[in-house]
Amino acid sequence: MMHHFRYLNDELYCEDVPVQQICEKVGTPVFIYSRGTLERHFRIFEEPFSSLDHLVCYSMKACSNLAILRTFANLGSGIDIVSGGELFRALKAGVDASRIVYSGVGKKASEMDEALTSGILMFNVESEEELALLDQRATSLGRKAPIALRVNPDVDPLTHPYISTGLKNNKFGIDVERSLNLYRKAKEMTGIEVVGVDCHIGSQLTELSPFLEATDRLKNLIGTLRFEGLEVRYLDIGGGLGIPYDEEAPPLPSAYGEAIVGRVRDLDLKLILEPGRLLVGNAGILITRVLYQKQGSEKTFVIVDAAMNDLIRPSLYKAHHSVWKVYRNAADAPEGRVIADLVGPICESGDFLAQSRDMDAVRSGDLLALMSAGAYGFSMSSNYNSRPKAAEVLVDGGNYWIIRERETYEDLIRGEHIPPDIFQTS
Ligand SMILES: *Cc1c(COP(=O)(O)O)cnc(C)c1O
């Protein structure tokens, strides 16, 4: 999908702001998001569903900054959360609880209570024990928990094993056959109100067929449930539509939308969608500065100031991020190309951002952009090696705002204590 990162006179801009200008002010590494791109992606994704009763719930674990949440909420988005912390963030961003769905295999009692008291739209329940606990918590709070069961439709999403979730051997969801029994039990529970059916089969899907297969299985289940007198008001088909990082050509959101709409149009229910990566992935980049270049006996290493703690996707999934120079074709730039590993300062061989990458020659001080870093970038970042987390910046036309300050050393030790016995020196 189109984004607003482009070259003007061989200098990289985000919308109308030179990337270099942001780096001078904020330093590196820094995540830069484009508001125009976020909004464009949301509109393009939602458009095909306009003829249908629907709610897009942005899956916020992809990028959970308050400003990003608010950007989507302003467009009418709901939010898909997977923890109490995400509920807290979503409410802080001003998202209406009635537009929040809560997914995840390991909801704690305290998190259930928080979601129940705020009055969220729906819990996507993933096991029998979870359902029993939710019934108990809701009953003791004098409430009814609106639920869908997250059904595991057992379709192969044809994606990386770490991000496929809808197969029988995954920890997610409940088998279709088992779910039927559990729905029957749920119907009798005083603290539970059955309102929907849910699934989410995986992430970064580049084919349509798994989505359609899953939807068909859920349609069958909905038919059975309705026959048994259960009211199914919501069908939540999760997220997972892929984006182009490299050569892959995932279906366009329009094709995805039209195919789904065709499948569910006659069902008389509200469709819920939980896109994450698709909305934010290509709307964010990570800028890093080259520290050193080092010639090994077999490989060339370009050592940069961002690392796996900032962007773990290459280490975790062998994910590809394109590398763009912030200044290309500069008159004084080194000539030619290199094949290099782009690595960070972290003490792990797995700390790389790109491997054997054919790229323009670089030198110390150059700024590089890791493209498509908006999803599962900052939100998966950590403080490993006691590295403060990067700053986050949101660009809007010719303006930009720091939406998360770079962490300080003091942030690193917040909440740590040395017990008096250990503190004492003899
Ligand atoms: C992660 C997740 C999503 C979003 O997945 P994307 O691939 O980012 O679209 C949606 N629903 C659930 C339950 C998830 O866990």
PDB file of N, CA, C and O and ligand atoms in Angstrom, residues 57 59-62 80-82 103-104 124 126 150 163 165 172 198-200 202-205 236 238-242 273-279 375-376, ligand 1:
ATOM      1  N   CYS A  57     -11.629  -2.976  14.776  1.00  0.00           N
ATOM      2  CA  CYS A  57     -10.961  -2.828  16.068  1.00  0.00           C
ATOM      3  C   CYS A  57      -9.459  -2.978  15.850  1.00  0.00           C
ATOM      4  O   CYS A  57      -8.950  -4.097  15.719  1.00  0.00           O
ATOM      5  N   SER A  59      -5.877  -3.714  16.199  1.00  0.00           N
ATOM      6  CA  SER A  59      -5.198  -4.617  17.131  1.00  0.00           C
ATOM      7  C   SER A  59      -3.949  -3.912  17.640  1.00  0.00           C
ATOM      8  O   SER A  59      -2.913  -3.868  16.975  1.00  0.00           O
ATOM      9  N   MET A  60      -4.052  -3.327  18.828  1.00  0.00           N
ATOM     10  CA  MET A  60      -3.069  -2.340  19.264  1.00  0.00           C
ATOM     11  C   MET A  60      -1.722  -2.906  19.642  1.00  0.00           C
ATOM     12  O   MET A  60      -0.769  -2.151  19.807  1.00  0.00           O
ATOM     13  N   LYS A  61      -1.596  -4.243  19.751  1.00  0.00           N
ATOM     14  CA  LYS A  61      -0.278  -4.748  20.114  1.00  0.00           C
ATOM     15  C   LYS A  61       0.745  -4.482  19.007  1.00  0.00           C
ATOM     16  O   LYS A  61       1.941  -4.463  19.256  1.00  0.00           O
ATOM     17  N   ALA A  62       0.269  -4.185  17.799  1.00  0.00           N
ATOM     18  CA  ALA A  62       1.186  -3.872  16.698  1.00  0.00           C
ATOM     19  C   ALA A  62       1.947  -2.570  16.951  1.00  0.00           C
ATOM     20  O   ALA A  62       3.114  -2.451  16.573  1.00  0.00           O
ATOM     21  N   ASP A  80      -8.702  -3.742  19.602  1.00  0.00           N
ATOM     22  CA  ASP A  80      -8.541  -5.119  20.062  1.00  0.00           C
ATOM     23  C   ASP A  80      -7.384  -5.134  21.046  1.00  0.00           C
ATOM     24  O   ASP A  80      -6.270  -4.762  20.693  1.00  0.00           O
ATOM     25  N   ILE A  81      -7.670  -5.545  22.292  1.00  0.00           N
ATOM     26  CA  ILE A  81      -6.632  -5.570  23.328  1.00  0.00           C
ATOM     27  C   ILE A  81      -6.304  -7.013  23.703  1.00  0.00           C
ATOM     28  O   ILE A  81      -7.100  -7.926  23.465  1.00  0.00           O
ATOM     29  N   VAL A  82      -5.131  -7.199  24.294  1.00  0.00           N
ATOM     30  CA  VAL A  82      -4.749  -8.544  24.744  1.00  0.00           C
ATOM     31  C   VAL A  82      -4.208  -8.540  26.179  1.00  0.00           C
ATOM     32  O   VAL A  82      -3.638  -9.529  26.624  1.00  0.00           O
ATOM     33  N   SER A 103      -8.944 -10.010  23.541  1.00  0.00           N
ATOM     34  CA  SER A 103      -8.490 -11.335  23.124  1.00  0.00           C
ATOM     35  C   SER A 103      -7.330 -11.791  24.013  1.00  0.00           C
ATOM     36  O   SER A 103      -6.801 -11.010  24.801  1.00  0.00           O
ATOM     37  N   GLY A 104      -6.914 -13.028  23.847  1.00  0.00           N
ATOM     38  CA  GLY A 104      -5.728 -13.515  24.551  1.00  0.00           C
ATOM     39  C   GLY A 104      -5.972 -14.767  25.374  1.00  0.00           C
ATOM     40  O   GLY A 104      -7.019 -14.904  25.988  1.00  0.00           O
ATOM     41  N   ASN A 124     -13.140 -12.259  24.015  1.00  0.00           N
ATOM     42  CA  ASN A 124     -12.922 -13.423  23.172  1.00  0.00           C
ATOM     43  C   ASN A 124     -12.273 -14.507  24.036  1.00  0.00           C
ATOM     44  O   ASN A 124     -11.090 -14.418  24.359  1.00  0.00           O
ATOM     45  N   GLU A 126     -10.866 -18.106  25.308  1.00  0.00           N
ATOM     46  CA  GLU A 126     -10.030 -19.098  24.623  1.00  0.00           C
ATOM     47  C   GLU A 126      -9.987 -20.469  25.273  1.00  0.00           C
ATOM     48  O   GLU A 126      -9.322 -21.376  24.773  1.00  0.00           O
ATOM     49  N   ARG A 150     -13.242 -17.951  21.041  1.00  0.00           N
ATOM     50  CA  ARG A 150     -12.276 -17.918  19.938  1.00  0.00           C
ATOM     51  C   ARG A 150     -12.119 -19.332  19.420  1.00  0.00           C
ATOM     52  O   ARG A 150     -11.583 -20.211  20.090  1.00  0.00           O
ATOM     53  N   ILE A 163       3.925 -17.092  13.709  1.00  0.00           N
ATOM     54  CA  ILE A 163       2.793 -16.166  13.662  1.00  0.00           C
ATOM     55  C   ILE A 163       1.542 -16.801  13.072  1.00  0.00           C
ATOM     56  O   ILE A 163       0.623 -16.123  12.665  1.00  0.00           O
ATOM     57  N   THR A 165      -1.702 -19.019  14.009  1.00  0.00           N
ATOM     58  CA  THR A 165      -2.387 -19.245  15.283  1.00  0.00           C
ATOM     59  C   THR A 165      -3.645 -20.090  15.146  1.00  0.00           C
ATOM     60  O   THR A 165      -4.273 -20.410  16.134  1.00  0.00           O
ATOM     61  N   PHE A 172      -3.745 -21.332  20.641  1.00  0.00           N
ATOM     62  CA  PHE A 172      -4.863 -20.401  20.566  1.00  0.00           C
ATOM     63  C   PHE A 172      -6.187 -21.086  20.254  1.00  0.00           C
ATOM     64  O   PHE A 172      -6.229 -22.060  19.514  1.00  0.00           O
ATOM     65  N   ASP A 198     -15.668 -15.862  17.312  1.00  0.00           N
ATOM     66  CA  ASP A 198     -14.411 -15.178  17.002  1.00  0.00           C
ATOM     67  C   ASP A 198     -13.362 -16.145  16.478  1.00  0.00           C
ATOM     68  O   ASP A 198     -13.350 -17.328  16.857  1.00  0.00           O
ATOM     69  N   CYS A 199     -12.508 -15.660  15.601  1.00  0.00           N
ATOM     70  CA  CYS A 199     -11.285 -16.406  15.268  1.00  0.00           C
ATOM     71  C   CYS A 199     -10.197 -15.425  14.850  1.00  0.00           C
ATOM     72  O   CYS A 199     -10.456 -14.266  14.542  1.00  0.00           O
ATOM     73  N   HIS A 200      -8.988 -15.874  14.905  1.00  0.00           N
ATOM     74  CA  HIS A 200      -7.840 -15.117  14.375  1.00  0.00           C
ATOM     75  C   HIS A 200      -6.813 -16.167  13.997  1.00  0.00           C
ATOM     76  O   HIS A 200      -6.316 -16.876  14.862  1.00  0.00           O
ATOM     77  N   GLY A 202      -3.846 -16.047  12.184  1.00  0.00           N
ATOM     78  CA  GLY A 202      -2.409 -15.831  12.029  1.00  0.00           C
ATOM     79  C   GLY A 202      -2.120 -14.443  11.526  1.00  0.00           C
ATOM     80  O   GLY A 202      -3.036 -13.626  11.377  1.00  0.00           O
ATOM     81  N   SER A 203      -0.850 -14.193  11.286  1.00  0.00           N
ATOM     82  CA  SER A 203      -0.420 -12.854  10.934  1.00  0.00           C
ATOM     83  C   SER A 203       0.395 -12.889   9.650  1.00  0.00           C
ATOM     84  O   SER A 203       0.948 -13.920   9.288  1.00  0.00           O
ATOM     85  N   GLN A 204       0.453 -11.743   8.968  1.00  0.00           N
ATOM     86  CA  GLN A 204       1.220 -11.605   7.734  1.00  0.00           C
ATOM     87  C   GLN A 204       0.787 -12.671   6.711  1.00  0.00           C
ATOM     88  O   GLN A 204       1.611 -13.337   6.087  1.00  0.00           O
ATOM     89  N   LEU A 205      -0.518 -12.852   6.555  1.00  0.00           N
ATOM     90  CA  LEU A 205      -1.048 -13.777   5.547  1.00  0.00           C
ATOM     91  C   LEU A 205      -0.945 -13.125   4.170  1.00  0.00           C
ATOM     92  O   LEU A 205      -1.261 -11.951   4.008  1.00  0.00           O
ATOM     93  N   ASP A 236     -16.418 -12.013  14.666  1.00  0.00           N
ATOM     94  CA  ASP A 236     -15.110 -11.365  14.704  1.00  0.00           C
ATOM     95  C   ASP A 236     -14.137 -12.255  13.953  1.00  0.00           C
ATOM     96  O   ASP A 236     -13.874 -13.384  14.375  1.00  0.00           O
ATOM     97  N   GLY A 238     -10.954 -11.528  13.252  1.00  0.00           N
ATOM     98  CA  GLY A 238      -9.556 -11.303  13.586  1.00  0.00           C
ATOM     99  C   GLY A 238      -8.848 -10.394  12.605  1.00  0.00           C
ATOM    100  O   GLY A 238      -9.467  -9.644  11.843  1.00  0.00           O
ATOM    101  N   GLY A 239      -7.514 -10.481  12.651  1.00  0.00           N
ATOM    102  CA  GLY A 239      -6.686  -9.662  11.760  1.00  0.00           C
ATOM    103  C   GLY A 239      -5.860 -10.560  10.879  1.00  0.00           C
ATOM    104  O   GLY A 239      -6.298 -11.640  10.498  1.00  0.00           O
ATOM    105  N   GLY A 240      -4.669 -10.119  10.552  1.00  0.00           N
ATOM    106  CA  GLY A 240      -3.724 -11.014   9.897  1.00  0.00           C
ATOM    107  C   GLY A 240      -3.395 -10.729   8.454  1.00  0.00           C
ATOM    108  O   GLY A 240      -2.494 -11.359   7.890  1.00  0.00           O
ATOM    109  N   LEU A 241      -4.108  -9.782   7.824  1.00  0.00           N
ATOM    110  CA  LEU A 241      -3.788  -9.505   6.417  1.00  0.00           C
ATOM    111  C   LEU A 241      -2.365  -8.956   6.323  1.00  0.00           C
ATOM    112  O   LEU A 241      -1.983  -8.050   7.056  1.00  0.00           O
ATOM    113  N   GLY A 242      -1.579  -9.536   5.408  1.00  0.00           N
ATOM    114  CA  GLY A 242      -0.160  -9.207   5.299  1.00  0.00           C
ATOM    115  C   GLY A 242       0.098  -7.905   4.557  1.00  0.00           C
ATOM    116  O   GLY A 242      -0.796  -7.329   3.926  1.00  0.00           O
ATOM    117  N   LEU A 273     -13.533  -6.652  12.773  1.00  0.00           N
ATOM    118  CA  LEU A 273     -12.244  -6.952  12.150  1.00  0.00           C
ATOM    119  C   LEU A 273     -11.136  -6.421  13.045  1.00  0.00           C
ATOM    120  O   LEU A 273     -11.299  -5.389  13.680  1.00  0.00           O
ATOM    121  N   GLU A 274     -10.035  -7.145  13.106  1.00  0.00           N
ATOM    122  CA  GLU A 274      -8.951  -6.758  14.019  1.00  0.00           C
ATOM    123  C   GLU A 274      -7.617  -6.588  13.297  1.00  0.00           C
ATOM    124  O   GLU A 274      -6.647  -7.266  13.618  1.00  0.00           O
ATOM    125  N   PRO A 275      -7.537  -5.692  12.326  1.00  0.00           N
ATOM    126  CA  PRO A 275      -6.248  -5.517  11.652  1.00  0.00           C
ATOM    127  C   PRO A 275      -5.245  -4.821  12.558  1.00  0.00           C
ATOM    128  O   PRO A 275      -5.604  -3.922  13.314  1.00  0.00           O
ATOM    129  N   GLY A 276      -4.001  -5.266  12.495  1.00  0.00           N
ATOM    130  CA  GLY A 276      -2.927  -4.613  13.238  1.00  0.00           C
ATOM    131  C   GLY A 276      -1.858  -4.140  12.269  1.00  0.00           C
ATOM    132  O   GLY A 276      -1.812  -2.983  11.865  1.00  0.00           O
ATOM    133  N   ARG A 277      -1.045  -5.116  11.832  1.00  0.00           N
ATOM    134  CA  ARG A 277       0.081  -4.836  10.944  1.00  0.00           C
ATOM    135  C   ARG A 277      -0.305  -3.995   9.719  1.00  0.00           C
ATOM    136  O   ARG A 277       0.396  -3.074   9.340  1.00  0.00           O
ATOM    137  N   LEU A 278      -1.451  -4.345   9.123  1.00  0.00           N
ATOM    138  CA  LEU A 278      -1.837  -3.679   7.880  1.00  0.00           C
ATOM    139  C   LEU A 278      -1.998  -2.165   8.064  1.00  0.00           C
ATOM    140  O   LEU A 278      -1.703  -1.382   7.172  1.00  0.00           O
ATOM    141  N   LEU A 279      -2.488  -1.765   9.241  1.00  0.00           N
ATOM    142  CA  LEU A 279      -2.748  -0.342   9.452  1.00  0.00           C
ATOM    143  C   LEU A 279      -1.470   0.436   9.744  1.00  0.00           C
ATOM    144  O   LEU A 279      -1.327   1.586   9.346  1.00  0.00           O
ATOM    145  N   ALA A 375       4.858  -1.717  12.556  1.00  0.00           N
ATOM    146  CA  ALA A 375       4.141  -2.770  13.289  1.00  0.00           C
ATOM    147  C   ALA A 375       5.133  -3.710  13.969  1.00  0.00           C
ATOM    148  O   ALA A 375       6.095  -4.142  13.341  1.00  0.00           O
ATOM    149  N   TYR A 376       4.868  -4.027  15.222  1.00  0.00           N
ATOM    150  CA  TYR A 376       5.713  -4.956  15.977  1.00  0.00           C
ATOM    151  C   TYR A 376       7.159  -4.473  15.993  1.00  0.00           C
ATOM    152  O   TYR A 376       8.100  -5.268  15.985  1.00  0.00           O
TER     153      TYR A 376
HETATM  154  C1  LIG B   1      -2.104 -10.002  16.791  1.00  0.00           C
HETATM  155  C2  LIG B   1      -3.557 -10.141  16.664  1.00  0.00           C
HETATM  156  C3  LIG B   1      -4.262  -9.450  15.667  1.00  0.00           C
HETATM  157  C4  LIG B   1      -3.586  -8.593  14.626  1.00  0.00           C
HETATM  158  O1  LIG B   1      -2.791  -9.319  13.752  1.00  0.00           O
HETATM  159  P1  LIG B   1      -2.127  -8.574  12.495  1.00  0.00           P
HETATM  160  O2  LIG B   1      -1.386  -9.623  11.790  1.00  0.00           O
HETATM  161  O3  LIG B   1      -1.207  -7.537  13.062  1.00  0.00           O
HETATM  162  O4  LIG B   1      -3.211  -7.977  11.699  1.00  0.00           O
HETATM  163  C5  LIG B   1      -5.638  -9.573  15.641  1.00  0.00           C
HETATM  164  N1  LIG B   1      -6.292 -10.346  16.542  1.00  0.00           N
HETATM  165  C6  LIG B   1      -5.652 -11.014  17.512  1.00  0.00           C
HETATM  166  C7  LIG B   1      -6.415 -11.843  18.456  1.00  0.00           C
HETATM  167  C8  LIG B   1      -4.263 -10.948  17.600  1.00  0.00           C
HETATM  168  O5  LIG B   1      -3.628 -11.636  18.557  1.00  0.00           O
END
